[in-house]
């Protein structure tokens, strides 16, 4: 019988639910006579693809659903500003909010989000990722429900701040969670798949808000209160359901999961892989099963790694423009043609995010197949956003051309955030392993969301002189967004050049790593990493397969 026990080199190092299995005890895993490390077995490509398809069916629908609802809860305050405005039942009129109150309210979410993103992701890496993600979604739904009871400006501001606290760690946590099951070169497509939920959510919030506006006055509640209430309750239900839906971190073949006394109250989630599938995944992504424990010194090495900061600036620009468009897109549409009704604005708002949706599905799978050219895909998409902003700003004689500029912005936005997060995973998993992914994804997401603070507080309605009605309304805000997008492009170019010069070899400063640098490199080269040396390109596409 294989001997099991606590092994400081396995799992996340501190997962209380796992009895650690030493791979050398597995009769299916052969140890190298030179290094004592388990040899990597090779499998047919079809077997590997089958395993990842099985993971997709279990993980991606759950992530898509939770991101859809959480995005709706986070962003529905934007559409609430124009709901039933013709009868004085919009958010600003009912609660007596000024333009500055609205900007402050929207900004407070990102202030708390930036502050708590890193702590949340680090906690997730130490505890059960499944339980922590369920906690986030349930709390988001709970706070979202409370918005239905807001009576004054101060209560909305407080709730937005709390919403940022409980949402922190969700987006980078999802990116980190994927690396427990997929190699980084495969995560761009998957991040894009569930990131489409944000775009569909933005479109649906706009379309469904037309229905909520028809409910105005029902049960004594105005339309936007019904919207807050229903989305929040759905989020709470989903948070509980995720405890049964999402799998815990994968187990090595022959390993059994032990229940910690602190987490015995949690329901068990069925293992996502078993039998031969578990063996294939073990050999393809061995780094996940043998991630070393990390400490504050390891975290410090991540924080001082120069590779972090170009990624933060890349994310700063694209997420700032994305959130600015999401929260103020309806106001920009209203400024293009002041005669539009609230329902017409809602209907015109949706196609922006359908363009975003299409771009994600088109570009992110290709960016995975050409994973060495992430910067090219990223910069090309940013250029499309800039072209859209210029069209919206200068096509004053044609309102529909200006609206077309918004559609271009939506298309360009789609691939940028998934590509940025995927590149972060690729760089920091190889260099700093699990703590690198957990910390870097949180810092890129958290600090990058300072761009969201810029667009929600300093631009559009938060810039009173720029919000004056007329043909040049929001022009300077659009110019500012073009400027931060240029920063994103420049940062991607700088990152590419510096990686060419300095490389991205595994760090030799990881605490507790008694192996030599060559041994550490050998361990990292699992089946997936060996294949990633060469790009997949368009091989094995449907048109290249024999009948």
XYZ file of C-alpha atoms in Angstrom:
547
model
C 0.000 0.000 0.000
C 1.262 3.468 -0.845
C 2.306 5.512 2.130
C 0.602 8.878 2.531
C 1.442 11.789 4.762
C 2.082 15.497 4.916
C 4.598 16.495 2.267
C 5.699 20.136 2.257
C 6.325 19.984 -1.471
C 2.827 19.074 -2.514
C -0.512 20.757 -3.110
C -0.459 24.384 -2.102
C 1.621 23.538 0.947
C -1.163 24.474 3.335
C -4.332 22.890 1.916
C -5.988 21.386 5.013
C -8.241 19.135 2.959
C -5.577 17.042 1.237
C -3.673 13.950 2.301
C -0.550 14.355 0.230
C 0.551 11.542 -2.045
C 4.196 11.111 -2.984
C 4.421 10.392 -6.702
C 7.281 7.922 -6.232
C 4.777 5.714 -4.336
C 2.464 5.522 -7.335
C 3.063 2.274 -9.263
C 2.183 4.157 -12.461
C 4.894 6.780 -11.957
C 8.529 5.854 -12.408
C 11.268 7.703 -10.537
C 14.406 8.856 -12.285
C 17.559 7.047 -11.022
C 19.521 10.289 -11.392
C 17.345 12.824 -9.630
C 14.750 10.787 -7.752
C 12.106 12.921 -9.459
C 9.139 11.258 -11.167
C 9.613 10.833 -14.890
C 7.079 12.467 -17.197
C 5.097 9.988 -19.256
C 4.067 10.925 -22.761
C 0.464 10.529 -23.919
C -1.312 10.827 -27.228
C -2.495 14.343 -28.008
C -6.090 13.108 -28.221
C -5.891 11.786 -24.653
C -4.622 15.126 -23.402
C -7.272 17.051 -25.307
C -9.976 14.770 -23.924
C -8.916 15.576 -20.357
C -9.034 19.331 -20.915
C -12.426 19.077 -22.609
C -13.709 17.252 -19.534
C -12.313 20.013 -17.310
C -13.994 22.608 -19.538
C -17.411 21.051 -19.035
C -17.046 21.169 -15.258
C -15.344 24.517 -14.692
C -16.172 26.940 -17.502
C -20.004 26.894 -17.204
C -19.697 27.556 -13.459
C -17.288 30.444 -14.020
C -19.413 31.853 -16.819
C -22.529 31.851 -14.660
C -20.907 33.382 -11.588
C -19.151 36.057 -13.629
C -22.372 36.879 -15.459
C -24.290 37.513 -12.240
C -21.465 39.284 -10.407
C -20.861 41.554 -13.400
C -24.568 42.371 -13.543
C -24.650 43.189 -9.826
C -21.540 45.344 -10.115
C -22.563 47.283 -13.222
C -26.348 47.625 -12.971
C -25.892 50.864 -11.046
C -24.787 52.420 -14.347
C -27.987 51.626 -16.206
C -30.036 52.593 -13.121
C -29.010 56.207 -13.774
C -31.272 56.363 -16.840
C -34.062 53.914 -15.914
C -37.511 55.607 -15.842
C -35.835 58.994 -16.061
C -38.810 60.435 -17.934
C -41.005 60.021 -14.825
C -38.333 60.964 -12.292
C -37.743 57.406 -11.032
C -34.096 57.107 -12.049
C -31.420 56.461 -9.431
C -30.115 60.015 -9.236
C -33.546 61.599 -8.834
C -34.965 59.098 -6.330
C -31.902 59.189 -4.071
C -31.041 62.837 -4.674
C -27.578 62.107 -6.071
C -25.479 64.808 -7.690
C -23.072 64.066 -10.541
C -20.203 64.170 -8.035
C -22.068 61.748 -5.733
C -22.439 59.335 -8.628
C -18.736 59.499 -9.531
C -17.735 59.017 -5.900
C -20.147 56.100 -5.522
C -18.771 54.327 -8.581
C -15.183 55.004 -7.559
C -15.498 53.660 -4.002
C -16.027 50.168 -5.391
C -12.614 50.240 -7.052
C -10.883 51.787 -4.039
C -11.829 48.837 -1.842
C -11.281 46.418 -4.718
C -7.684 47.602 -5.122
C -7.043 47.374 -1.366
C -8.400 43.855 -0.872
C -7.587 42.112 -4.177
C -4.167 40.788 -3.124
C -5.150 39.598 0.389
C -8.171 37.781 -1.022
C -6.145 35.924 -3.650
C -3.461 34.927 -1.176
C -6.105 33.543 1.181
C -7.589 31.572 -1.706
C -4.198 29.996 -2.436
C -3.917 28.837 1.183
C -7.496 27.629 1.673
C -9.946 25.704 -0.501
C -10.245 27.706 -3.768
C -13.729 26.260 -4.309
C -15.013 27.428 -0.918
C -13.440 30.877 -1.240
C -14.947 31.452 -4.676
C -18.381 30.411 -3.388
C -17.956 32.834 -0.480
C -17.197 35.687 -2.859
C -20.267 35.063 -5.013
C -22.631 34.690 -2.049
C -21.356 37.913 -0.463
C -21.667 39.804 -3.756
C -25.281 38.678 -4.022
C -25.986 39.695 -0.419
C -24.588 43.210 -0.839
C -26.300 43.513 -4.234
C -29.644 42.754 -2.597
C -29.067 45.470 0.004
C -28.914 48.094 -2.778
C -32.679 47.685 -3.179
C -33.094 49.249 0.298
C -30.758 52.252 -0.234
C -32.466 55.534 0.689
C -29.762 58.182 0.470
C -26.407 58.994 -1.096
C -24.395 57.848 1.950
C -25.969 54.364 1.922
C -25.212 53.845 -1.762
C -21.603 54.933 -1.218
C -21.218 52.561 1.745
C -22.703 49.645 -0.172
C -20.473 50.264 -3.186
C -17.424 50.244 -0.917
C -18.570 46.971 0.695
C -19.298 45.510 -2.722
C -15.682 46.171 -3.676
C -14.484 44.477 -0.474
C -16.419 41.259 -1.103
C -15.805 41.218 -4.883
C -12.029 41.637 -4.460
C -10.190 38.517 -5.521
C -12.921 37.160 -7.778
C -11.403 38.025 -11.173
C -7.738 37.259 -10.309
C -8.947 34.297 -8.256
C -10.606 32.831 -11.330
C -7.389 33.271 -13.310
C -5.391 31.632 -10.495
C -7.935 28.812 -10.184
C -7.533 27.968 -13.884
C -3.788 27.439 -13.431
C -4.583 24.614 -10.982
C -6.102 22.681 -13.896
C -4.632 24.137 -17.128
C -1.170 25.161 -18.353
C -0.992 28.947 -18.939
C -0.766 28.501 -22.712
C -4.314 27.112 -22.596
C -5.832 29.668 -20.234
C -6.303 32.546 -22.689
C -9.109 30.742 -24.475
C -10.724 29.704 -21.179
C -10.474 33.164 -19.639
C -12.004 34.521 -22.822
C -14.809 31.947 -22.655
C -16.020 33.012 -19.226
C -15.060 36.664 -19.741
C -17.776 36.747 -22.401
C -20.185 36.574 -19.457
C -19.285 40.170 -18.633
C -20.143 41.283 -22.147
C -23.371 39.281 -22.278
C -24.187 40.603 -18.806
C -23.684 44.200 -19.929
C -25.948 43.576 -22.909
C -28.561 41.715 -20.882
C -28.572 44.327 -18.111
C -29.380 46.891 -20.772
C -32.064 44.773 -22.438
C -33.643 43.406 -19.266
C -33.650 46.878 -17.714
C -36.356 47.699 -20.241
C -38.472 45.028 -18.539
C -37.628 46.299 -15.075
C -38.696 49.745 -16.182
C -42.088 48.257 -17.006
C -42.235 47.011 -13.386
C -41.846 50.550 -12.086
C -44.215 51.078 -9.167
C -45.073 47.372 -8.762
C -45.249 46.557 -5.056
C -44.315 50.118 -4.235
C -40.810 49.726 -5.698
C -39.333 51.735 -8.542
C -37.836 49.831 -11.468
C -34.172 49.980 -10.452
C -34.967 48.608 -6.953
C -36.551 45.518 -8.542
C -33.412 45.102 -10.634
C -31.089 45.288 -7.606
C -33.244 42.879 -5.606
C -33.631 40.135 -8.199
C -29.997 40.082 -9.332
C -28.815 40.013 -5.718
C -31.028 37.080 -4.738
C -29.882 35.096 -7.772
C -26.265 35.736 -6.762
C -26.850 34.378 -3.249
C -28.435 31.195 -4.597
C -25.530 30.662 -7.004
C -22.950 31.178 -4.246
C -24.408 28.249 -2.318
C -24.697 26.073 -5.455
C -20.990 26.536 -6.284
C -20.029 24.466 -3.238
C -21.378 21.410 -5.102
C -20.474 22.596 -8.596
C -16.810 23.658 -8.527
C -14.094 21.018 -7.941
C -11.273 21.394 -5.427
C -7.651 21.439 -6.535
C -6.766 18.203 -8.367
C -5.383 15.134 -6.587
C -2.491 12.980 -7.776
C -3.391 9.409 -8.835
C -3.984 7.281 -5.734
C -4.368 10.280 -3.457
C -7.420 10.625 -1.195
C -8.935 13.854 0.071
C -9.062 14.296 3.843
C -11.574 16.678 5.410
C -10.181 19.311 7.754
C -12.004 19.834 11.040
C -12.401 23.491 10.038
C -14.101 22.648 6.752
C -16.172 19.583 7.674
C -19.350 21.597 7.331
C -18.703 22.076 3.607
C -20.404 19.654 1.203
C -18.060 17.426 -0.770
C -17.644 18.181 -4.460
C -17.200 15.243 -6.881
C -13.653 14.829 -8.206
C -13.349 16.265 -11.683
C -10.956 13.560 -12.972
C -10.486 9.896 -12.191
C -8.803 6.786 -13.578
C -6.684 7.225 -16.692
C -7.802 10.851 -17.072
C -6.286 11.712 -13.688
C -3.002 10.020 -14.680
C -2.862 11.924 -17.983
C -3.487 15.246 -16.239
C -0.909 14.470 -13.545
C 1.861 13.966 -16.083
C 0.783 16.864 -18.267
C 0.648 19.424 -15.438
C 2.993 17.992 -12.827
C 3.915 21.453 -11.493
C 0.423 21.813 -9.977
C 0.734 18.611 -7.960
C 4.155 19.561 -6.605
C 3.842 23.273 -5.984
C 6.085 24.269 -3.088
C 4.745 26.063 -0.014
C 5.421 29.784 -0.024
C 6.138 32.365 2.653
C 6.429 36.151 2.924
C 9.936 36.108 1.469
C 8.660 34.394 -1.658
C 5.874 36.969 -1.875
C 8.468 39.724 -1.585
C 10.358 38.343 -4.581
C 7.171 38.584 -6.633
C 6.558 42.171 -5.522
C 10.034 43.339 -6.558
C 10.025 41.525 -9.901
C 10.156 44.197 -12.613
C 7.991 42.012 -14.868
C 4.971 42.926 -12.777
C 4.828 46.636 -13.587
C 4.490 46.643 -17.406
C 1.581 44.229 -16.989
C -0.041 46.554 -14.444
C 0.198 49.473 -16.887
C -1.202 47.356 -19.713
C -4.173 46.423 -17.562
C -4.554 49.999 -16.254
C -5.421 51.347 -19.685
C -7.710 48.660 -21.033
C -9.688 48.051 -17.844
C -10.100 51.796 -17.336
C -11.590 52.197 -20.798
C -13.674 49.044 -20.370
C -15.216 50.156 -17.075
C -15.648 53.699 -18.341
C -17.550 52.391 -21.361
C -19.588 49.992 -19.246
C -20.670 52.596 -16.696
C -20.965 55.653 -18.954
C -21.744 54.118 -22.339
C -25.441 54.797 -21.876
C -24.687 58.446 -21.067
C -22.474 58.753 -24.149
C -25.292 57.335 -26.297
C -27.693 59.847 -24.732
C -25.265 62.671 -25.550
C -25.091 61.556 -29.205
C -28.855 61.996 -29.579
C -30.635 63.682 -26.627
C -34.028 62.635 -28.027
C -33.411 58.948 -27.248
C -35.732 57.544 -24.572
C -34.459 55.423 -21.679
C -35.610 52.210 -23.369
C -33.947 53.171 -26.680
C -30.688 53.864 -24.851
C -30.897 50.454 -23.165
C -31.430 48.735 -26.509
C -28.537 50.602 -28.181
C -26.233 49.855 -25.241
C -26.452 46.079 -25.740
C -24.756 45.787 -29.212
C -21.548 47.359 -27.848
C -21.070 44.290 -25.675
C -22.098 41.870 -28.357
C -19.208 43.214 -30.437
C -16.977 42.672 -27.406
C -18.338 39.121 -27.120
C -17.588 38.326 -30.776
C -14.029 39.657 -30.531
C -13.288 37.484 -27.495
C -14.476 34.317 -29.215
C -12.511 35.188 -32.358
C -9.176 36.393 -30.942
C -8.442 34.626 -27.632
C -8.289 31.064 -29.049
C -5.882 32.250 -31.749
C -3.752 34.073 -29.161
C -3.349 30.746 -27.301
C -2.213 28.999 -30.467
C 0.353 31.774 -31.046
C 1.158 32.308 -27.365
C 4.560 33.860 -28.074
C 2.863 36.866 -29.677
C 0.564 37.986 -26.854
C 1.775 41.595 -27.183
C 0.853 41.728 -30.875
C -2.712 40.565 -30.290
C -3.056 42.907 -27.305
C -1.730 46.009 -29.080
C -3.786 45.427 -32.238
C -6.978 45.249 -30.167
C -6.038 48.450 -28.292
C -5.522 50.256 -31.609
C -9.098 49.365 -32.576
C -10.307 50.958 -29.322
C -8.366 54.138 -30.081
C -9.889 54.297 -33.571
C -13.350 53.907 -32.046
C -12.778 56.699 -29.521
C -11.554 59.021 -32.272
C -14.634 58.243 -34.373
C -16.997 58.865 -31.455
C -15.241 62.146 -30.697
C -14.937 63.679 -34.158
C -17.802 62.325 -36.303
C -20.056 65.143 -35.109
C -22.120 65.427 -38.283
C -23.267 61.788 -38.210
C -24.736 60.441 -34.937
C -24.763 56.880 -36.230
C -21.089 57.070 -37.138
C -20.405 58.165 -33.560
C -22.397 55.195 -32.329
C -20.353 53.009 -34.687
C -17.277 54.270 -32.852
C -18.704 52.828 -29.647
C -19.133 49.472 -31.409
C -15.456 49.616 -32.402
C -14.492 50.308 -28.790
C -16.478 47.256 -27.733
C -14.785 45.038 -30.326
C -11.311 46.214 -29.332
C -11.983 45.783 -25.623
C -12.895 42.104 -25.898
C -9.528 40.297 -26.104
C -7.360 42.743 -24.140
C -8.180 41.816 -20.528
C -8.035 38.010 -21.090
C -4.741 38.323 -22.955
C -3.234 40.500 -20.218
C -4.231 38.059 -17.464
C -3.042 35.070 -19.494
C 0.352 36.649 -20.117
C 0.627 37.323 -16.381
C -0.040 33.631 -15.656
C 2.520 32.502 -18.243
C 5.282 34.730 -16.933
C 4.796 34.352 -13.191
C 3.952 30.664 -12.959
C 7.198 29.826 -14.703
C 9.221 32.307 -12.673
C 7.673 32.141 -9.186
C 5.300 29.154 -9.344
C 1.995 29.160 -7.478
C 2.603 32.230 -5.315
C 3.666 34.071 -8.457
C 0.319 33.416 -10.151
C -1.723 34.193 -7.031
C 0.099 37.438 -6.206
C 0.791 38.736 -9.719
C -2.749 38.176 -11.026
C -4.128 39.982 -7.960
C -1.705 42.893 -8.251
C -2.220 43.308 -11.975
C -5.983 43.239 -11.463
C -5.948 45.369 -8.297
C -3.434 48.049 -9.229
C -4.605 48.015 -12.828
C -8.059 48.956 -11.591
C -6.658 52.354 -10.661
C -7.554 52.954 -14.301
C -11.169 52.295 -13.342
C -10.899 54.877 -10.583
C -9.603 57.357 -13.147
C -12.482 56.846 -15.558
C -15.228 56.681 -12.939
C -14.160 59.589 -10.735
C -12.162 61.990 -12.874
C -13.841 61.594 -16.275
C -17.307 61.986 -17.804
C -19.843 63.078 -15.157
C -17.017 63.464 -12.638
C -15.504 66.183 -14.857
C -18.245 68.848 -14.730
C -16.758 71.093 -17.426
C -16.479 68.142 -19.802
C -20.054 67.012 -19.125
C -21.670 70.247 -20.345
C -24.256 69.406 -22.994
C -23.301 70.144 -26.588
C -21.408 68.659 -29.535
C -18.147 68.519 -27.574
C -19.592 66.787 -24.511
C -17.122 64.237 -23.059
C -14.453 65.116 -25.653
C -11.666 65.622 -23.114
C -12.671 62.443 -21.297
C -12.340 60.527 -24.572
C -8.908 62.075 -25.151
C -7.825 60.972 -21.683
C -8.912 57.407 -22.416
C -6.905 57.475 -25.657
C -3.901 58.590 -23.626
C -4.087 55.714 -21.147
C -4.557 53.266 -24.019
C -1.308 54.547 -25.525
C 0.342 53.766 -22.183
C -0.972 50.200 -22.471
C 0.514 49.747 -25.949
C 3.865 51.218 -24.897
C 3.981 48.935 -21.864
C 3.355 45.817 -23.957
C 6.208 46.811 -26.270
C 8.540 47.481 -23.332
C 7.612 44.129 -21.791
C 8.380 42.275 -25.017
C 11.783 43.936 -25.390
C 12.787 43.375 -21.760
C 11.807 39.711 -21.882
C 13.970 39.317 -24.975
C 16.902 40.922 -23.177
C 16.592 39.454 -19.662
C 14.530 36.306 -20.288
C 12.072 34.665 -17.915
C 13.845 31.715 -16.340
C 12.541 30.185 -13.080
C 13.640 32.215 -10.074
C 16.476 30.675 -8.027
C 15.426 32.592 -4.876
C 12.372 30.549 -3.921
C 12.530 29.876 -0.177
C 12.883 26.292 0.869
C 14.011 25.186 -2.587
C 16.976 22.920 -1.902
C 17.199 21.698 -5.467
C 19.730 23.001 -7.887
C 18.636 25.378 -10.604
C 18.814 22.595 -13.171
C 16.642 20.294 -11.049
C 14.072 23.064 -10.613
C 14.003 23.591 -14.348
C 13.614 19.864 -14.990
C 10.660 19.676 -12.605
C 8.960 22.581 -14.308
C 9.224 20.871 -17.687
C 6.144 18.694 -17.391
C 4.320 17.442 -20.471
C 2.551 20.735 -21.127
C 5.698 22.837 -20.741
C 7.593 20.615 -23.157
C 4.933 21.122 -25.790
C 4.817 24.892 -25.153
C 8.375 25.243 -26.424
C 6.742 25.189 -29.858
C 3.565 27.032 -30.753
C 0.555 25.012 -31.835
C -0.235 27.475 -34.600
C -3.080 26.306 -36.810
C -2.124 22.641 -36.614
C -4.871 20.146 -35.832
C -7.591 22.571 -36.830
C -10.740 21.180 -38.406
C -9.527 21.954 -41.919
C -6.149 20.240 -41.374
C -7.496 16.972 -39.935
C -7.830 14.027 -42.248
C -11.323 12.649 -42.754
